[in-house]
mmCIF file with all atom_site columns, C-alpha atoms in Angstrom:
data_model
loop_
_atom_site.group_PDB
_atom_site.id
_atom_site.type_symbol
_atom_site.label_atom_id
_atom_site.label_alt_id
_atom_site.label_comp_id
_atom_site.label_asym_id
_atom_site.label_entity_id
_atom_site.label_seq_id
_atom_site.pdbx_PDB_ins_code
_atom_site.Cartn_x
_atom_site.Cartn_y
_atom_site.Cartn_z
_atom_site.occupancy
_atom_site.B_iso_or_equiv
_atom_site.pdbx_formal_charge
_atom_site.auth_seq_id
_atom_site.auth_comp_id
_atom_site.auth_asym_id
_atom_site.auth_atom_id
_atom_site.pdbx_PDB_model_num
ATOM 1   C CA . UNK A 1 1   ? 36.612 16.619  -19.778 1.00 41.00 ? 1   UNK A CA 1
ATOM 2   C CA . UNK A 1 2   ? 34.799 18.557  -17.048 1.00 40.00 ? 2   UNK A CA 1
ATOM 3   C CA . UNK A 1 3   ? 35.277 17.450  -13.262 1.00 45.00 ? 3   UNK A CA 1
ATOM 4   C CA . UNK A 1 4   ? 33.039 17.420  -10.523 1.00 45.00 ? 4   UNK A CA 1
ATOM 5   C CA . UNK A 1 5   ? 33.572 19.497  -7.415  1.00 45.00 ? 5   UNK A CA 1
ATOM 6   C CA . UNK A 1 6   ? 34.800 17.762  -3.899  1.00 45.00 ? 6   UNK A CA 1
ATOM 7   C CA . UNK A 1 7   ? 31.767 18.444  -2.823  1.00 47.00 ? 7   UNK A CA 1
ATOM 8   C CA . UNK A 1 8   ? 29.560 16.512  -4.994  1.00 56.00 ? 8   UNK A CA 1
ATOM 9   C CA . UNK A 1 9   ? 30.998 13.236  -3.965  1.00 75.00 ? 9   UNK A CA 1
ATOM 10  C CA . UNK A 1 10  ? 29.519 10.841  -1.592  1.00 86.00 ? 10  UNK A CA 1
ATOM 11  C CA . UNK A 1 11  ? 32.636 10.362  1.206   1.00 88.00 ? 11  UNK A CA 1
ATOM 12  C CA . UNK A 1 12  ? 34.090 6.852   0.791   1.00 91.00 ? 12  UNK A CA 1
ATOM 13  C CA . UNK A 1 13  ? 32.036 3.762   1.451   1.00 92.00 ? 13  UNK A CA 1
ATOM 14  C CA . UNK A 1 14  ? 33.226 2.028   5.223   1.00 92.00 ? 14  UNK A CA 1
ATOM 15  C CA . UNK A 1 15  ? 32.873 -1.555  4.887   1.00 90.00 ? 15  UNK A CA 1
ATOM 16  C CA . UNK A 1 16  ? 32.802 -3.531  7.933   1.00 92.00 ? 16  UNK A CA 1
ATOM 17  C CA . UNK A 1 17  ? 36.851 -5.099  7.976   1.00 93.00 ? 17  UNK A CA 1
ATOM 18  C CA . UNK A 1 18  ? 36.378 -8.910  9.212   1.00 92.00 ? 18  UNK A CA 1
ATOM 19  C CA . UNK A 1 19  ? 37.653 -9.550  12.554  1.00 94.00 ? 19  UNK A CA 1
ATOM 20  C CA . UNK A 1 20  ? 39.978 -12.862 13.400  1.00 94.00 ? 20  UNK A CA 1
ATOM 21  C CA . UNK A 1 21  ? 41.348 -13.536 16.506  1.00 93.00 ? 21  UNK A CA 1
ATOM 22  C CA . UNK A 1 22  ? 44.999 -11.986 16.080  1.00 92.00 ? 22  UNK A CA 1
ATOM 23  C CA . UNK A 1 23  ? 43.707 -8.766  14.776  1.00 94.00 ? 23  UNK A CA 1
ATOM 24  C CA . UNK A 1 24  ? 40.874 -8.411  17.681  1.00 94.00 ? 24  UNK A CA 1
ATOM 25  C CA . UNK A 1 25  ? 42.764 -6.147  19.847  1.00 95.00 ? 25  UNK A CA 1
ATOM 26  C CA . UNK A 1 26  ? 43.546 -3.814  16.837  1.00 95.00 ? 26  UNK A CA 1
ATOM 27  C CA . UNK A 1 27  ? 39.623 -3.986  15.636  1.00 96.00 ? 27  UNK A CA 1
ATOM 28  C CA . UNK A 1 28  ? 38.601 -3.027  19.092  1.00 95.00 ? 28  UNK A CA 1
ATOM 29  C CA . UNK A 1 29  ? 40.968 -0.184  19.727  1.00 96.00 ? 29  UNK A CA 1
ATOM 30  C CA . UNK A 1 30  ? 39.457 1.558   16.076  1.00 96.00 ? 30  UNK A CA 1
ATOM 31  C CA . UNK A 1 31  ? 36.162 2.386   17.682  1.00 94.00 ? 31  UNK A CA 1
ATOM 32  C CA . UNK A 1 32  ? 37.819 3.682   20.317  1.00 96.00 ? 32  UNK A CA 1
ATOM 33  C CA . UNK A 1 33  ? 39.673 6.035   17.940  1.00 97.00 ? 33  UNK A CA 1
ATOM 34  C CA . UNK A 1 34  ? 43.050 4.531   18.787  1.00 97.00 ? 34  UNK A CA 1
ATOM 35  C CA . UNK A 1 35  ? 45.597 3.154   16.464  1.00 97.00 ? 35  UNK A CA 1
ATOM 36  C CA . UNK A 1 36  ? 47.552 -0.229  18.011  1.00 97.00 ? 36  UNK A CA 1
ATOM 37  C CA . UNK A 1 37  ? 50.572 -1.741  16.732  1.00 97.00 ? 37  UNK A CA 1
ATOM 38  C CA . UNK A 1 38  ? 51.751 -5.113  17.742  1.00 96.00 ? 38  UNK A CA 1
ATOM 39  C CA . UNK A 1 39  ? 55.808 -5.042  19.311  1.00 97.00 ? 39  UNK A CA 1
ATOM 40  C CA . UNK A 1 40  ? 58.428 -8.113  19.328  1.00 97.00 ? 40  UNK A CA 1
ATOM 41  C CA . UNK A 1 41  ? 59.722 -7.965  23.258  1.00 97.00 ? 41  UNK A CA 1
ATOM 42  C CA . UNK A 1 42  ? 62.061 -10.400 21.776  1.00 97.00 ? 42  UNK A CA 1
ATOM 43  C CA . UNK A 1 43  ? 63.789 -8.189  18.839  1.00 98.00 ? 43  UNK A CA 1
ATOM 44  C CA . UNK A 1 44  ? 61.882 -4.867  19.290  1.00 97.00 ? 44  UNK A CA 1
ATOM 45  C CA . UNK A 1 45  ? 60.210 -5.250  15.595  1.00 97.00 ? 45  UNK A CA 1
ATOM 46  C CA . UNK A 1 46  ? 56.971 -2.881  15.324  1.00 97.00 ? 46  UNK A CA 1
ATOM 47  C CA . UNK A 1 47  ? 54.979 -5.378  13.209  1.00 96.00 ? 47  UNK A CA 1
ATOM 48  C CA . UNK A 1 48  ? 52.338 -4.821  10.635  1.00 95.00 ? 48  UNK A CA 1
ATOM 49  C CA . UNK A 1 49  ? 49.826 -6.577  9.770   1.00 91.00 ? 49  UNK A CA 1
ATOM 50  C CA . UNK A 1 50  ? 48.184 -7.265  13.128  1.00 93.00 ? 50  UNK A CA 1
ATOM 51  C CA . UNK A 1 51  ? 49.314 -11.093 14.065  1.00 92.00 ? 51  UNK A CA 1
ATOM 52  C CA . UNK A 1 52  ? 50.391 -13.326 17.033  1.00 90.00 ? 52  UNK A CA 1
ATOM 53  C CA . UNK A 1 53  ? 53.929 -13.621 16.341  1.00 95.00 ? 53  UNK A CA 1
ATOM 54  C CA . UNK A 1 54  ? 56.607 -11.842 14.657  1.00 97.00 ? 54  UNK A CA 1
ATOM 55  C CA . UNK A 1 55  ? 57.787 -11.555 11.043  1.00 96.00 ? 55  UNK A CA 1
ATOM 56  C CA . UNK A 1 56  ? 61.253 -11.114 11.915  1.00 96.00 ? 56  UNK A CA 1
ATOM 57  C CA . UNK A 1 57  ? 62.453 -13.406 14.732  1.00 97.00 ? 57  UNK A CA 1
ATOM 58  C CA . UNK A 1 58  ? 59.395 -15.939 14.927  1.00 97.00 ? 58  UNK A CA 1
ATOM 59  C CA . UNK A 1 59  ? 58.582 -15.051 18.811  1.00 98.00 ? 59  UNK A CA 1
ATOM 60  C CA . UNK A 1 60  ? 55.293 -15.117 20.189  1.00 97.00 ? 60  UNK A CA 1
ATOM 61  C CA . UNK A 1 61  ? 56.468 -12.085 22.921  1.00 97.00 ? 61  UNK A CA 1
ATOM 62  C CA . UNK A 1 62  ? 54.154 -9.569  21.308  1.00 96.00 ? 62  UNK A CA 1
ATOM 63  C CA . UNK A 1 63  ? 52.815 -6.935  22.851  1.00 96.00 ? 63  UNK A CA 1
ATOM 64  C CA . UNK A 1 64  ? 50.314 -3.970  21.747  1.00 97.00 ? 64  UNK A CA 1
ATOM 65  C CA . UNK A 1 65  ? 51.203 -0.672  22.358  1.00 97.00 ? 65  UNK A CA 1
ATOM 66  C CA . UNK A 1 66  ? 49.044 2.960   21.355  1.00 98.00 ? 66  UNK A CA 1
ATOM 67  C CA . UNK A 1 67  ? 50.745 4.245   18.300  1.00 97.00 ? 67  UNK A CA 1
ATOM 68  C CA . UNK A 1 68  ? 51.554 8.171   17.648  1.00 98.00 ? 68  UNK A CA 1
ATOM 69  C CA . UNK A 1 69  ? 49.197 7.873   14.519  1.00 97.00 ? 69  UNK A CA 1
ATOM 70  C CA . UNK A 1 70  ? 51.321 10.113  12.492  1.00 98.00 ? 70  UNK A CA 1
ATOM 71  C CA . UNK A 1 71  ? 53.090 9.367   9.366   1.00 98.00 ? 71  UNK A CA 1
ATOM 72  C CA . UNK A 1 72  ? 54.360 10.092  5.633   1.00 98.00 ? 72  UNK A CA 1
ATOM 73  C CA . UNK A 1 73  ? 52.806 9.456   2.543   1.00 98.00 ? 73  UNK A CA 1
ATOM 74  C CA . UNK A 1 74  ? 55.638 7.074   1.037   1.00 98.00 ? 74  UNK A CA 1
ATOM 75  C CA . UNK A 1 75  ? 53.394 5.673   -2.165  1.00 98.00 ? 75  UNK A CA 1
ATOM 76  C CA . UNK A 1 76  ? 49.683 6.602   -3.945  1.00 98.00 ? 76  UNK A CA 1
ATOM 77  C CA . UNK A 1 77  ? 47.531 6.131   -6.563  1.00 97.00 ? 77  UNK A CA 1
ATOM 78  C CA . UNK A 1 78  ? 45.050 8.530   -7.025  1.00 97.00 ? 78  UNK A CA 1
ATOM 79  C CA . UNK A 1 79  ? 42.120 6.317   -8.682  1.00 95.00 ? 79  UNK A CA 1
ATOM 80  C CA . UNK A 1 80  ? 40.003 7.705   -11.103 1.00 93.00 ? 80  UNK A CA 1
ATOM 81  C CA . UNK A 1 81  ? 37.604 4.895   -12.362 1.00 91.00 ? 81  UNK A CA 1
ATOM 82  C CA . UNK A 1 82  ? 36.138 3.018   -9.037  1.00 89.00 ? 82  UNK A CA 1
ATOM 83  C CA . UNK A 1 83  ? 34.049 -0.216  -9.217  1.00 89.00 ? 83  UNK A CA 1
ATOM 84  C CA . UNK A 1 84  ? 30.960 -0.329  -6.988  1.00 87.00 ? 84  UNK A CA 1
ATOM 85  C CA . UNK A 1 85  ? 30.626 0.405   -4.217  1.00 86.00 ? 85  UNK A CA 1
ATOM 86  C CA . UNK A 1 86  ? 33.402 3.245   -4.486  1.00 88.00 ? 86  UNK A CA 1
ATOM 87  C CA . UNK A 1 87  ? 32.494 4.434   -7.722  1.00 87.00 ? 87  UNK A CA 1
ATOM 88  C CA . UNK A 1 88  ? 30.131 7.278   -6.118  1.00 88.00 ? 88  UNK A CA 1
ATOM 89  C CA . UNK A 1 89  ? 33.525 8.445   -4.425  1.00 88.00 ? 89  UNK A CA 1
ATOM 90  C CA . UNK A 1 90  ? 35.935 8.568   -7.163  1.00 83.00 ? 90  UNK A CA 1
ATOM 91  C CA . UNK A 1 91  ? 38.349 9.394   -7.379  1.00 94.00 ? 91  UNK A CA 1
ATOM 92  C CA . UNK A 1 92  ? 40.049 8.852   -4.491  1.00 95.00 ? 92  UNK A CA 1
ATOM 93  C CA . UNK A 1 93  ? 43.582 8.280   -2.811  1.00 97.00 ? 93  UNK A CA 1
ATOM 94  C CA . UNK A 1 94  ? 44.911 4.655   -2.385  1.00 97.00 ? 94  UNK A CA 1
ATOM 95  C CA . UNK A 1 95  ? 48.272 4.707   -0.429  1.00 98.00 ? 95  UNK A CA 1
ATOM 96  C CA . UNK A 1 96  ? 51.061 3.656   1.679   1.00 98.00 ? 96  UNK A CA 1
ATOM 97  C CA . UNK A 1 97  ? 51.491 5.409   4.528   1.00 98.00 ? 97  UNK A CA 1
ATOM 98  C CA . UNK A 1 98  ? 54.642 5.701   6.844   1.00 98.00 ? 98  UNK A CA 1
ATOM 99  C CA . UNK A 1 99  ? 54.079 5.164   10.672  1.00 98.00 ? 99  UNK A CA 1
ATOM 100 C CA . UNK A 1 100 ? 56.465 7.322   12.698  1.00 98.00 ? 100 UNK A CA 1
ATOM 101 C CA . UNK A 1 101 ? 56.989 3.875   14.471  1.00 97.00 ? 101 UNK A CA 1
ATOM 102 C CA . UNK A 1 102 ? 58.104 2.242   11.226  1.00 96.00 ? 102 UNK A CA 1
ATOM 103 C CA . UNK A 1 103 ? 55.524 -0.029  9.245   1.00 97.00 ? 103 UNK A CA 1
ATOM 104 C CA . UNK A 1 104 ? 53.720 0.820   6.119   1.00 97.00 ? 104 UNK A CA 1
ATOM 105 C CA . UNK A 1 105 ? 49.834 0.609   5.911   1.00 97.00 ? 105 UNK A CA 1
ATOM 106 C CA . UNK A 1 106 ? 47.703 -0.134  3.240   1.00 97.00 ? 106 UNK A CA 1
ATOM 107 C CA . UNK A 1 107 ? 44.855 3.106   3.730   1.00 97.00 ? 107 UNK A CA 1
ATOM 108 C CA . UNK A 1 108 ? 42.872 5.936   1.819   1.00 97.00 ? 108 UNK A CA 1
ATOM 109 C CA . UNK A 1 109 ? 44.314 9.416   1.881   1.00 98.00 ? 109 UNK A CA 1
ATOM 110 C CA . UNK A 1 110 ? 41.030 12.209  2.848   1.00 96.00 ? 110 UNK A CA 1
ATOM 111 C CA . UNK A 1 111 ? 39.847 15.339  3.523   1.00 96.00 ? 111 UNK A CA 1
ATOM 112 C CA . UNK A 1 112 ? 41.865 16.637  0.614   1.00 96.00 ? 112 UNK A CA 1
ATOM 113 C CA . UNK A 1 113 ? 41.446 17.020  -2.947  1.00 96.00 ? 113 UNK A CA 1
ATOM 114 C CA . UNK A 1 114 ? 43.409 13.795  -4.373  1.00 96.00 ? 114 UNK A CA 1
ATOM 115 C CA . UNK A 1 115 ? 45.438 15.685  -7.076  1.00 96.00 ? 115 UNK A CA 1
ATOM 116 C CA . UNK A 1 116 ? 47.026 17.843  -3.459  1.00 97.00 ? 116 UNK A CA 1
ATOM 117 C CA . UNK A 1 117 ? 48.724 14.705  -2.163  1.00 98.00 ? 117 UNK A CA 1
ATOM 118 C CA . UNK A 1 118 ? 52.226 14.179  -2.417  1.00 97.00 ? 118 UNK A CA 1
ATOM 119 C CA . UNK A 1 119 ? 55.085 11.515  -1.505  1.00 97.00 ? 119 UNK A CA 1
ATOM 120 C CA . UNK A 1 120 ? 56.489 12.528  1.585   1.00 98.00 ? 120 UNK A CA 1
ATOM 121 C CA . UNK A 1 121 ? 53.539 14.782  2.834   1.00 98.00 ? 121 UNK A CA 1
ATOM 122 C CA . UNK A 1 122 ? 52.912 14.373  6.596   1.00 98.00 ? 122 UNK A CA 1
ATOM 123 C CA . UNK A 1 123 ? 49.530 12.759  7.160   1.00 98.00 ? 123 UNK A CA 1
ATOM 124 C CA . UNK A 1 124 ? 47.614 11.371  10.591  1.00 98.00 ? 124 UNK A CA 1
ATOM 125 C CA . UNK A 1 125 ? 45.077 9.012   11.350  1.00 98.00 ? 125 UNK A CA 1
ATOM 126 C CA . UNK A 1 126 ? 41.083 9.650   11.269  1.00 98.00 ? 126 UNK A CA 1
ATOM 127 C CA . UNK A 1 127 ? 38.878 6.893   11.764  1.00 97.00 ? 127 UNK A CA 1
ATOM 128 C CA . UNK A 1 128 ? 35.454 6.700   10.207  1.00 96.00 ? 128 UNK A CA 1
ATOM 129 C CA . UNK A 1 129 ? 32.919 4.211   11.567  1.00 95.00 ? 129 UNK A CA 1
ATOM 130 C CA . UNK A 1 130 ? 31.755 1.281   10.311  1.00 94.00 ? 130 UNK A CA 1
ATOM 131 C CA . UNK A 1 131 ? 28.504 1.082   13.366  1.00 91.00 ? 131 UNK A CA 1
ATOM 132 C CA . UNK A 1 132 ? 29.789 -2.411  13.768  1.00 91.00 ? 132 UNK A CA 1
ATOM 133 C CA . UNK A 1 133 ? 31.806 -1.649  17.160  1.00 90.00 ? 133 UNK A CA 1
ATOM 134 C CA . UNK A 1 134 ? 35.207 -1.211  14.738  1.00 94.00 ? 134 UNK A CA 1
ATOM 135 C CA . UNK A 1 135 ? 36.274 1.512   12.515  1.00 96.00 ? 135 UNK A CA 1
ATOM 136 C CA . UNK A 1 136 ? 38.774 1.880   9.105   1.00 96.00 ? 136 UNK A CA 1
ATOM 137 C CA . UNK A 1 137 ? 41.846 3.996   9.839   1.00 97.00 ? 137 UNK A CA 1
ATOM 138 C CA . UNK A 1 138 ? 42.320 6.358   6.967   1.00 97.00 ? 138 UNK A CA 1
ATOM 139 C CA . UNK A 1 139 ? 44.659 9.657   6.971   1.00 98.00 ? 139 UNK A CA 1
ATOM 140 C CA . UNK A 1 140 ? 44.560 13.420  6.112   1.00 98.00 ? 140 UNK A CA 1
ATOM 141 C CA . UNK A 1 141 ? 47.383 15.813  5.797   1.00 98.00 ? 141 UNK A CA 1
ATOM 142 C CA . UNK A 1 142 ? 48.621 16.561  9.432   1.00 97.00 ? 142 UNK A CA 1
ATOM 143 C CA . UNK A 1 143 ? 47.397 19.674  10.751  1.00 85.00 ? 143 UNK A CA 1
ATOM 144 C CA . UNK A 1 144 ? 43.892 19.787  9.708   1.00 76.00 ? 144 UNK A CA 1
#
């Protein structure tokens, strides 16, 4: 089975993530290349996914605060087969990343041939553009 090159792949497609009002504040920090994570004043919980109150103690003291945008690779999939509109892409990295501030996000895994990622590999945040005033956060191995 022969394999295309990197290079002959069309980068990722960057759909437009909808926008509610608990996860406004992290939308609006994307385009401005910065990652936000919502704290619990109350317990001190770093909380993922974006939302008004917290997971662990039920407060509403949450507060946003810029995020080192640095993490692992704990978990990936490295898919092969992509429906439309990814299947111009394929294959590509689907993982869990690591935060150095604790939670694990749901993101792609670029700038690097998929079959060179690894659990544990360090990894920070990119952002590509969706021109809709908001962009996806993905990651690429740390350094590059």
């Amino acid at each position: 089975m022969s394999r295309e090159p990197a290079t002959t792949r069309e980068p990722l497609p960057v759909p437009v993530p909808e926008v509610t009002s608990e996860t406004a504040e992290f939308w609006a920090a994307t385009a401005e290349e910065t990652l936000l994570l919502p704290r619990c004043e109350h317990c001190d919980t770093v909380i993922w996914y974006p939302r008004a109150f917290c997971p662990a103690c039920a407060s509403f003291d949450v507060t946003w605060f810029p995020a080192s945008g640095r993490g692992t690779v704990y978990s990936f999939t490295i898919v092969r087969r992509p429906a439309p509109p990814y299947d111009r892409s394929g294959p590509f990295v689907v993982a869990y990343v690591e935060l150095e501030e604790g939670p694990r996000v749901l993101t792609n895994v670029v700038e690097c041939e998929p079959d060179e990622v690894e659990m544990g590999m360090p990894v920070e945040v990119v952002f590509h553009d969706t021109g809709e005033g908001r962009a996806l956060y993905r990651f690429r191995p740390a350094g590059r």
